[in-house]
Tab-separated table of C-alpha atoms in Angstrom:
chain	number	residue	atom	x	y	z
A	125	UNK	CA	32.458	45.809	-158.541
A	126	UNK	CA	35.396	47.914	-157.876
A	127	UNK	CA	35.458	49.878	-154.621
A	128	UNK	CA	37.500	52.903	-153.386
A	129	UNK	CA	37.670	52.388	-149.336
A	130	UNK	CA	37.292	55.789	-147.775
A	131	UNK	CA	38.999	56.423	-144.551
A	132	UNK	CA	36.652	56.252	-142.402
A	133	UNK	CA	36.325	52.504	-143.127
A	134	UNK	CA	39.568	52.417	-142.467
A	135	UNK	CA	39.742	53.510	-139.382
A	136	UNK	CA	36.555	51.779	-138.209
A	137	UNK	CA	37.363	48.792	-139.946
A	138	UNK	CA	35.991	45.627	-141.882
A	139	UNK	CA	37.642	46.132	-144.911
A	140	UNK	CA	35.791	44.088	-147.697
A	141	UNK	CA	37.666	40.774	-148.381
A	142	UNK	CA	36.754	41.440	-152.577
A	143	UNK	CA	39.632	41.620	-154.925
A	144	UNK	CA	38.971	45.008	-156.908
A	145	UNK	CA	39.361	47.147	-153.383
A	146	UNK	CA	41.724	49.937	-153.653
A	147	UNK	CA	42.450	53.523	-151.474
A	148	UNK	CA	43.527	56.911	-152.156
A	149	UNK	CA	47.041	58.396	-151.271
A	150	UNK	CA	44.643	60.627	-149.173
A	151	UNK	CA	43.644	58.138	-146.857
A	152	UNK	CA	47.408	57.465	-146.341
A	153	UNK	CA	47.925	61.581	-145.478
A	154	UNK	CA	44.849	60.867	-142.749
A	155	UNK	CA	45.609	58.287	-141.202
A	156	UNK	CA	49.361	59.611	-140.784
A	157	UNK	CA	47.894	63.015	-139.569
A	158	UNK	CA	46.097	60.998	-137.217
A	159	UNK	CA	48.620	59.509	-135.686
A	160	UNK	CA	50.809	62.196	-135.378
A	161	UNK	CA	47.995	64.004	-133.518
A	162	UNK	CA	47.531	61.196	-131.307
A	163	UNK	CA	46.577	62.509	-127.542
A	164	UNK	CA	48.658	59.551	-125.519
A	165	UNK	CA	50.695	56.656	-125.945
A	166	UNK	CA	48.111	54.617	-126.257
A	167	UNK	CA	46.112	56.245	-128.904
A	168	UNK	CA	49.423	56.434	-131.097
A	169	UNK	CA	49.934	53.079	-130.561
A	170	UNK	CA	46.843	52.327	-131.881
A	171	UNK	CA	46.929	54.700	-134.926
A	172	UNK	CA	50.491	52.983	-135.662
A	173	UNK	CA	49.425	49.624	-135.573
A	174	UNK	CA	45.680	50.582	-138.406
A	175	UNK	CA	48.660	52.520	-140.550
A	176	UNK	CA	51.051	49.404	-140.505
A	177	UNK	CA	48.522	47.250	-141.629
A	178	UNK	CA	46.544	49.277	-144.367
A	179	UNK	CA	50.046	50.016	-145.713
A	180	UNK	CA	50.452	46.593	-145.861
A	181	UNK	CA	47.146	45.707	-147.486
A	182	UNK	CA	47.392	48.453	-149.975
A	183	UNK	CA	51.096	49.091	-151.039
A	184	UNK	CA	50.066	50.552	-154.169
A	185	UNK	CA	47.161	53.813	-153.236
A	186	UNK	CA	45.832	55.346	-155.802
A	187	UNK	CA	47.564	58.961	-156.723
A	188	UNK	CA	46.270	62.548	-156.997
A	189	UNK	CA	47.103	62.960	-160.548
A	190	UNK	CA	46.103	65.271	-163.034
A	191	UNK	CA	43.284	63.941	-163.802
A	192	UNK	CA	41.712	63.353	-160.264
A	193	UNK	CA	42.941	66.895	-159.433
A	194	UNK	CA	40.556	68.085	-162.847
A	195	UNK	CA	37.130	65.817	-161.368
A	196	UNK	CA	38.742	67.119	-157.777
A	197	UNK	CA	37.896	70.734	-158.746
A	198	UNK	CA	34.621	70.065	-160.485
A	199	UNK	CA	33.299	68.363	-157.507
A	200	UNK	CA	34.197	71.466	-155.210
A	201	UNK	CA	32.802	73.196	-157.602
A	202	UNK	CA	29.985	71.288	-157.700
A	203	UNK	CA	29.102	72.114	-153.876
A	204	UNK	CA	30.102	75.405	-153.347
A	205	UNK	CA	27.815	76.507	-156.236
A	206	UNK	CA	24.706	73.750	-154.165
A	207	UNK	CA	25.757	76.061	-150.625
A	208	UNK	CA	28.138	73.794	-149.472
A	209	UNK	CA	31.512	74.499	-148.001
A	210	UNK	CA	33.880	72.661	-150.039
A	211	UNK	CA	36.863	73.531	-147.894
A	212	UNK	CA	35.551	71.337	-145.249
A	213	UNK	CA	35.003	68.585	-147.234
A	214	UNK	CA	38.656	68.739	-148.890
A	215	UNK	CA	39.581	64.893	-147.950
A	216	UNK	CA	36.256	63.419	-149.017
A	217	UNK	CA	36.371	65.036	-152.155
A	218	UNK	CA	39.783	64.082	-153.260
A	219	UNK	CA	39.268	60.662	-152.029
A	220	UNK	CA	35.621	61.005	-154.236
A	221	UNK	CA	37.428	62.429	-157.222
A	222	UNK	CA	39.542	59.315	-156.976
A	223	UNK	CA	36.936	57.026	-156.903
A	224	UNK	CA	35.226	58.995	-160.276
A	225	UNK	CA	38.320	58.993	-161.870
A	226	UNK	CA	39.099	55.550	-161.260
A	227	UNK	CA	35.240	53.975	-161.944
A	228	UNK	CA	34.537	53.068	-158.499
A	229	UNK	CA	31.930	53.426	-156.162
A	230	UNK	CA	32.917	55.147	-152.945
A	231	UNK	CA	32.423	52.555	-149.770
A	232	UNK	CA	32.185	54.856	-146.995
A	233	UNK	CA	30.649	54.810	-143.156
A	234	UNK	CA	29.735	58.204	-143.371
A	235	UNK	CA	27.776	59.207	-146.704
A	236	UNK	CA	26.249	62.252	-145.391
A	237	UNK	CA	29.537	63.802	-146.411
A	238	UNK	CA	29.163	63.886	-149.715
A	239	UNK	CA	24.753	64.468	-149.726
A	240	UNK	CA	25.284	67.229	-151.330
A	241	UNK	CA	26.582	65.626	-154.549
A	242	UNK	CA	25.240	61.795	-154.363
A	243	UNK	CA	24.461	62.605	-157.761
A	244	UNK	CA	27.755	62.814	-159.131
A	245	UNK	CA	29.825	59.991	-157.117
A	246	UNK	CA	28.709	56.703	-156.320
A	247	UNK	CA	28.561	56.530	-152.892
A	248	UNK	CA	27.645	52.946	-150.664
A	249	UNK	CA	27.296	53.285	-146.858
A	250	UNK	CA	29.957	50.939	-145.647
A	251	UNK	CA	27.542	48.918	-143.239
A	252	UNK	CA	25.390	47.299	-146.482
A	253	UNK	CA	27.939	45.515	-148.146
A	254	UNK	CA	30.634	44.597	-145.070
């Protein structure tokens, strides 16, 4: 099965040791805004050191092209016309248009971001298959 790590895996950790794992140029903006929002030393330290190493593990993230930017709309689409406020969700739909685009399911630790369209992505809570 191919998977699409979303950040929050990331951050939290236990990346899946399976071969067909890949992550969105998204994940890379995150995870540099976090660290540039870091509170103290110690935090950006941190931050750093998780960006240094899924750089390293994943030289090669998958883009926002044209054609994740298309199923990137539709999703947004999707939830503002279910009552949902797409603009807060901006991240977790590009990284879900991503993993649509790109035939993977979505390992995440926090599916109750995307709820309001679990019929259109294929979403797996992170803690089931780590």
């Amino acid at each position: 099965m191919r998977l699409l790590l979303d950040t929050s895996l990331l951050i939290e950790g236990g990346i899946p040791a399976q071969s067909e794992v890949a992550i969105s140029t998204v994940s890379i903006a995150e995870l540099h805004f976090g660290l540039l929002v870091a509170k103290d030393e110690e935090a950006r330290g941190l931050r750093a050191s998780r960006l240094g190493l899924v750089e390293a593990r994943f030289p090669d993230p998958l883009a926002v092209d044209d054609a994740v930017a298309r199923e990137w709309g539709r999703l947004k689409a999707a939830v503002a016309r279910r009552g949902g406020r797409p603009r807060r969700r901006e991240a977790d739909l590009a990284i879900a248009a991503t993993a649509n685009v790109h035939r993977a399911a979505l390992l995440t630790h926090d599916a109750a971001d995307l709820a309001i369209i679990e019929d259109l992505v294929d979403v797996r809570l992170g803690d089931g298959l780590l």
